[in-house]
PDB file of C-alpha atoms in Angstrom:
ATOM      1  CA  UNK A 677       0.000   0.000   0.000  1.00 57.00           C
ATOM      2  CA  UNK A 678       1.551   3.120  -1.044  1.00 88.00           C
ATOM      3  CA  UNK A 679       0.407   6.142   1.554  1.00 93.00           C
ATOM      4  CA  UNK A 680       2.330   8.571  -0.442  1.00 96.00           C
ATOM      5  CA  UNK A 681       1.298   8.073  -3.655  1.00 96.00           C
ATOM      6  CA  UNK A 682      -2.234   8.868  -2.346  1.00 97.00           C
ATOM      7  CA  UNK A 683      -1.411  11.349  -0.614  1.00 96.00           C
ATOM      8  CA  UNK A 684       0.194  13.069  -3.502  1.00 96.00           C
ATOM      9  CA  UNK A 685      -3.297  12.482  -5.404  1.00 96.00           C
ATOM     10  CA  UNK A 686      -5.346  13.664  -2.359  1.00 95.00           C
ATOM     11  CA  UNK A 687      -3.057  16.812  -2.913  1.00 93.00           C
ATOM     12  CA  UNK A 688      -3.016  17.380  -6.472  1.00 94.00           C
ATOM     13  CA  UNK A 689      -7.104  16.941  -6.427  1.00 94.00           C
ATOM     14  CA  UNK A 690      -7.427  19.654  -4.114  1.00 91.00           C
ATOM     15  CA  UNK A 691      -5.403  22.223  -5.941  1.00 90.00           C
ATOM     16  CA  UNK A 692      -7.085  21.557  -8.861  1.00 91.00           C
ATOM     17  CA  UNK A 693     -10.550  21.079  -7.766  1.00 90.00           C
ATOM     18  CA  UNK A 694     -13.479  22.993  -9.048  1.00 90.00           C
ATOM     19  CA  UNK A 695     -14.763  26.095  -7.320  1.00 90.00           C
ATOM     20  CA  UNK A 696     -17.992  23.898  -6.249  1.00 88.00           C
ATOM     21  CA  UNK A 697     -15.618  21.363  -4.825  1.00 86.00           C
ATOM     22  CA  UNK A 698     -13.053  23.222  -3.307  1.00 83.00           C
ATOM     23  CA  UNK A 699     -15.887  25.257  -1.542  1.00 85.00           C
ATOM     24  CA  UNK A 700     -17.607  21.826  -0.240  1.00 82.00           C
ATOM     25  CA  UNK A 701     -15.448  18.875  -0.123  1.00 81.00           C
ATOM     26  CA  UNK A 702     -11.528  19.836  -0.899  1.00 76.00           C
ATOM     27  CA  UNK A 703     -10.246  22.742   1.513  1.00 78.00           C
ATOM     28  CA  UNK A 704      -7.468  22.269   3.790  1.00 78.00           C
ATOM     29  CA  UNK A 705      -9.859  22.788   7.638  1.00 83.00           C
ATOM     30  CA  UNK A 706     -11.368  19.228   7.006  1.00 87.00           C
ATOM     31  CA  UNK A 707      -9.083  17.386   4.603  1.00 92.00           C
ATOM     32  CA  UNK A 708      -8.052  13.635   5.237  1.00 95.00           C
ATOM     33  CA  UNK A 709      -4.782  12.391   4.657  1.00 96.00           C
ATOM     34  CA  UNK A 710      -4.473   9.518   2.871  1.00 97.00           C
ATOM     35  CA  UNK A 711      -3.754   7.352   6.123  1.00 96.00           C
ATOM     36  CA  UNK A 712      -7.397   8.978   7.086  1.00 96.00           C
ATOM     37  CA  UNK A 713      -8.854   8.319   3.824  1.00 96.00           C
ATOM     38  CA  UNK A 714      -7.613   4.653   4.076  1.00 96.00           C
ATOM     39  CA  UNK A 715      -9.096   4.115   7.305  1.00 95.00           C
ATOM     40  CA  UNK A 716     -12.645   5.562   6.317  1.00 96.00           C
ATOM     41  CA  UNK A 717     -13.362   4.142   3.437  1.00 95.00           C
ATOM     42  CA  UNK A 718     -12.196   0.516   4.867  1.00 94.00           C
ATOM     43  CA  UNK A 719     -14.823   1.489   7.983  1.00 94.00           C
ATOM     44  CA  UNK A 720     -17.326   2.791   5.616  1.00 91.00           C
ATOM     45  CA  UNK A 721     -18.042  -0.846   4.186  1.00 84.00           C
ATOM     46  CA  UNK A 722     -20.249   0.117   0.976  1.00 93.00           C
ATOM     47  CA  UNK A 723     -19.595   2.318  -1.796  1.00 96.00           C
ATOM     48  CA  UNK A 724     -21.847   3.810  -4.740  1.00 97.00           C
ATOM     49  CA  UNK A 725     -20.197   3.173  -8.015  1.00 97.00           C
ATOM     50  CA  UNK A 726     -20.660   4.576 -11.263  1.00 98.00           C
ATOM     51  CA  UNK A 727     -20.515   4.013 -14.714  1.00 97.00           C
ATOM     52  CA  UNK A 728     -21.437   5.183 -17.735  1.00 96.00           C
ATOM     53  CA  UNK A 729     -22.459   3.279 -20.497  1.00 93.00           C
ATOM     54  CA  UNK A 730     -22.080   3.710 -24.594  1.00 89.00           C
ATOM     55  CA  UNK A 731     -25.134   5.634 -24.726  1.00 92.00           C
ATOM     56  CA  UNK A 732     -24.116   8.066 -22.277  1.00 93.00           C
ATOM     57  CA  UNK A 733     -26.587   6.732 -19.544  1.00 94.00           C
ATOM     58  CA  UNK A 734     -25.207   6.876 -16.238  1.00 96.00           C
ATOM     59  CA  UNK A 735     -25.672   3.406 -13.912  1.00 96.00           C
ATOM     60  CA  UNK A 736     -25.196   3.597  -9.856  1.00 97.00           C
ATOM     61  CA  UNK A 737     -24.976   0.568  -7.955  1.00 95.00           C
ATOM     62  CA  UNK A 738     -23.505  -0.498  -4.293  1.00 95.00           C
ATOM     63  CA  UNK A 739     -20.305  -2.123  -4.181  1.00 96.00           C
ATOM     64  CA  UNK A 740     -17.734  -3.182  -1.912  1.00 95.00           C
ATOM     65  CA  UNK A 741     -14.166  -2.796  -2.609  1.00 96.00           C
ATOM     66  CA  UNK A 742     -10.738  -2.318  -1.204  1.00 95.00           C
ATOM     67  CA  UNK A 743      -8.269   0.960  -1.452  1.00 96.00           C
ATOM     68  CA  UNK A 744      -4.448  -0.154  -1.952  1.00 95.00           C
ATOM     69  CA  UNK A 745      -3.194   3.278  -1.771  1.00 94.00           C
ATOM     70  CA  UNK A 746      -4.118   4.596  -5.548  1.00 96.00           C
ATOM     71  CA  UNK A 747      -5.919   1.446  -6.504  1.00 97.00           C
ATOM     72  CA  UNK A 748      -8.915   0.117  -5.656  1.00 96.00           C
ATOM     73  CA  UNK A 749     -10.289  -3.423  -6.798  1.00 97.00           C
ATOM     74  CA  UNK A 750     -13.608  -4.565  -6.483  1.00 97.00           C
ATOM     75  CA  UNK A 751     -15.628  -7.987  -7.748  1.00 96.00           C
ATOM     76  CA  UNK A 752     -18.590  -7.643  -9.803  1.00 95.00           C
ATOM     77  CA  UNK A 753     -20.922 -10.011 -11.418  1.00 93.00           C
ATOM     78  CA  UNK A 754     -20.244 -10.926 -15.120  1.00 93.00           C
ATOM     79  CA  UNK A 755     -24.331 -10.062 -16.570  1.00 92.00           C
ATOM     80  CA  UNK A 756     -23.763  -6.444 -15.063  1.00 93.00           C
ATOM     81  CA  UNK A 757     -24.158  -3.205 -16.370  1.00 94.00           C
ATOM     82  CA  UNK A 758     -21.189  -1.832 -15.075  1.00 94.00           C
ATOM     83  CA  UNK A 759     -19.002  -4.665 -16.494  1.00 95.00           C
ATOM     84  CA  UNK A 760     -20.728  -3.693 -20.322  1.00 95.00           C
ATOM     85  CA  UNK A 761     -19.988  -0.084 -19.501  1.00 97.00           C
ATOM     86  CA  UNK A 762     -16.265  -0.470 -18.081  1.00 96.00           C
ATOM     87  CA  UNK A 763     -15.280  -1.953 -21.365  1.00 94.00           C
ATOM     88  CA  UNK A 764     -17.124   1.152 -23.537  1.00 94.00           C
ATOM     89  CA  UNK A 765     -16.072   3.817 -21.097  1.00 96.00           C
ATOM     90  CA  UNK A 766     -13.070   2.876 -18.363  1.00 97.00           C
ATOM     91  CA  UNK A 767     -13.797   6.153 -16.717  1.00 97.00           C
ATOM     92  CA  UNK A 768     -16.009   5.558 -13.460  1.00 98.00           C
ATOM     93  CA  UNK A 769     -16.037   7.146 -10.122  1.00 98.00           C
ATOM     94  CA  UNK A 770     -17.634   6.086  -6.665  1.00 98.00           C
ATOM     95  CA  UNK A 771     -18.784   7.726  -3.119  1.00 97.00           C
ATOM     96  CA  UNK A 772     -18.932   6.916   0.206  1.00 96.00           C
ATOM     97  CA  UNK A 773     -20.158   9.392   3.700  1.00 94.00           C
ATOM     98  CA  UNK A 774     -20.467   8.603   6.830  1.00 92.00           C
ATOM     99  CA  UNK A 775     -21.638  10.856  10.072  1.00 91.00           C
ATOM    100  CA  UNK A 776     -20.381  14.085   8.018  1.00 91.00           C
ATOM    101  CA  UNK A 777     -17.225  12.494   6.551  1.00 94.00           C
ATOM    102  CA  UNK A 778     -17.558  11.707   2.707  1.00 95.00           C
ATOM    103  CA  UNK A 779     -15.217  10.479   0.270  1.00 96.00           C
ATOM    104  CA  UNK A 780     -15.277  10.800  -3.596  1.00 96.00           C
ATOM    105  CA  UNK A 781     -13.186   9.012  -5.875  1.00 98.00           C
ATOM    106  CA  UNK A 782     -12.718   8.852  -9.678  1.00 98.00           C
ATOM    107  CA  UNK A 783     -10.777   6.371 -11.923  1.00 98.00           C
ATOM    108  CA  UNK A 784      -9.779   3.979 -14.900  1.00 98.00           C
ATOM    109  CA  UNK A 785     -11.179   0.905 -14.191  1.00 98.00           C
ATOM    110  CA  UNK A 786     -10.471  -2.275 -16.205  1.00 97.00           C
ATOM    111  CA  UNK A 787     -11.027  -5.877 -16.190  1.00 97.00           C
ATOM    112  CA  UNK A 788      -8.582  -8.403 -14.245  1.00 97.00           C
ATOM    113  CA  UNK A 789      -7.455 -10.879 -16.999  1.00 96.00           C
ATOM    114  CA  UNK A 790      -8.581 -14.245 -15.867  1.00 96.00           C
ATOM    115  CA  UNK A 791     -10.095 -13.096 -12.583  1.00 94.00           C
ATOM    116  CA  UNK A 792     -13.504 -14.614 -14.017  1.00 91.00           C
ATOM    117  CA  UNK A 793     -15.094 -17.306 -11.718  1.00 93.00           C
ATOM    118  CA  UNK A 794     -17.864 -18.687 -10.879  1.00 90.00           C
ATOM    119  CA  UNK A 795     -19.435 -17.613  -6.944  1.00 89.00           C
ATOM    120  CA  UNK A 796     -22.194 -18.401  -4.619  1.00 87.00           C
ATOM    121  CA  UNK A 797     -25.642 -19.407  -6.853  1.00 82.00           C
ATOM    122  CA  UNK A 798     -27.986 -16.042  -7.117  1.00 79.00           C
ATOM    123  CA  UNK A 799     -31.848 -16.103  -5.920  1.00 82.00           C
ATOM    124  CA  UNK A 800     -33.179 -18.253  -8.488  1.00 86.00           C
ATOM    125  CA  UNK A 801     -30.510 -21.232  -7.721  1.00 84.00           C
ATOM    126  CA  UNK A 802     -29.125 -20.368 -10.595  1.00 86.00           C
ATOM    127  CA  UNK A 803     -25.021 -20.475 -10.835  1.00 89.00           C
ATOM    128  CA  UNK A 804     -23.193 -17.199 -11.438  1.00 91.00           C
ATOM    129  CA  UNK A 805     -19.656 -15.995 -11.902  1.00 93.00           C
ATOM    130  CA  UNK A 806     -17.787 -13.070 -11.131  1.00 95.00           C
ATOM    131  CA  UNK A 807     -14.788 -10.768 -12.301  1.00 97.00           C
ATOM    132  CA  UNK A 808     -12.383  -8.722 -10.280  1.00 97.00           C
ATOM    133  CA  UNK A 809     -12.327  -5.289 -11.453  1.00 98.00           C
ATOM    134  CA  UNK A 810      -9.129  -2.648 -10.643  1.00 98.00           C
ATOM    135  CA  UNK A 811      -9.502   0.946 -10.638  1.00 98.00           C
ATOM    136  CA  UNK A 812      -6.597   3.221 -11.158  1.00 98.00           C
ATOM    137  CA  UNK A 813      -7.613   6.385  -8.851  1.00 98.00           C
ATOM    138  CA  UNK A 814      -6.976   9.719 -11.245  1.00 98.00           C
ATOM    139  CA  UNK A 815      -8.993  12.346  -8.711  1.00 97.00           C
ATOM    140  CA  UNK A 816      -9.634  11.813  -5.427  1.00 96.00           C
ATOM    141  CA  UNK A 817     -11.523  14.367  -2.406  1.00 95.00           C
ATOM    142  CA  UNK A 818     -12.136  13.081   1.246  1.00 95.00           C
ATOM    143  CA  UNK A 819     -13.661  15.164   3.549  1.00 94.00           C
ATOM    144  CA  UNK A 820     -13.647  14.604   7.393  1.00 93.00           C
ATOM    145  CA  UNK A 821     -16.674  15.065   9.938  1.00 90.00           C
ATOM    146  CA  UNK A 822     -17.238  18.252  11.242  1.00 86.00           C
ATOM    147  CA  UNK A 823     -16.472  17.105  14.817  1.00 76.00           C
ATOM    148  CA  UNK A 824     -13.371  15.126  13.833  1.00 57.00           C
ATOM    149  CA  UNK A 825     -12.012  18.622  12.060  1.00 57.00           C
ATOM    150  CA  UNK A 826     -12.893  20.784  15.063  1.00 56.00           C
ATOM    151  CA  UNK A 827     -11.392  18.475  17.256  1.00 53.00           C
ATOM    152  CA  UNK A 828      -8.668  17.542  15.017  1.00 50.00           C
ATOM    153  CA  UNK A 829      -9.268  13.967  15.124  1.00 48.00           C
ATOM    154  CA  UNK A 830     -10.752  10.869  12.524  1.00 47.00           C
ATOM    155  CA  UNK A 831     -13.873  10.161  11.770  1.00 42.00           C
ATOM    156  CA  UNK A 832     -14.951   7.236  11.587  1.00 46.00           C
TER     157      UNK A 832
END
């Protein structure tokens, strides 16, 4: 896990965030660092994920992943949506908040060769598979809870 290479990105997003952004999520008072980020988004246990497919619909769903520093990998089910979108248009992002704190996060995201398998059987009994998906982070803001910034502290 590389702390400093998120870091860096949790840096260079805030400099070059949007007015909107910089005046809601990304200024310096409430801020994570990225051993902050790394701890809330591993506490915050479910993520929304988006992707946007060929027709320039957008699709939100809940996922669960892990951050490795600038990375993040998730598993997704082969019939999905996002899986048809990620191979039109890499480019997805995904949020997370929690008691004030909130976490956005944007990336490439591609397909694991060979990660296909097949997991657990779905509702109907039916057998399904899955694919592990990794996301390159390009952008990322995390914003902590108004008490932890007052007092200086995590959220969580």
């Amino acid at each position: 896990m590389s702390l400093t290479a998120l870091q860096t990105l949790l840096d260079r997003s805030t400099r070059s965030a949007s007015p909107a952004v910089a005046e809601s999520v990304a200024y310096p008072d409430r801020q994570m660092t990225a051993a902050e980020l790394m701890a809330f988004w591993k506490s915050a246990g479910i993520m929304a994920m988006t992707t946007v497919g060929a027709n320039g619909q957008p699709h939100t769903a809940p996922v669960h992943t892990q951050l490795d520093g600038t990375t993040l990998t998730l598993v997704i089910y082969d019939n999905t949506v996002r899986r048809a979108d990620i191979t039109t248009n890499p480019r997805v992002s995904f949020a997370t908040w929690k008691d004030g704190a909130v976490a956005i996060l944007y990336g490439r995201a591609r397909e694991v060769p060979d990660s296909l398998r097949e997991t657990r059987p779905g509702q109907s009994g039916g057998q399904r598979k899955v694919v592990t998906i990794a996301v390159e982070l390009t952008r990322a803001y995390a914003m902590r809870a108004p008490q932890a910034a007052a007092g200086g502290g995590q959220s969580g």
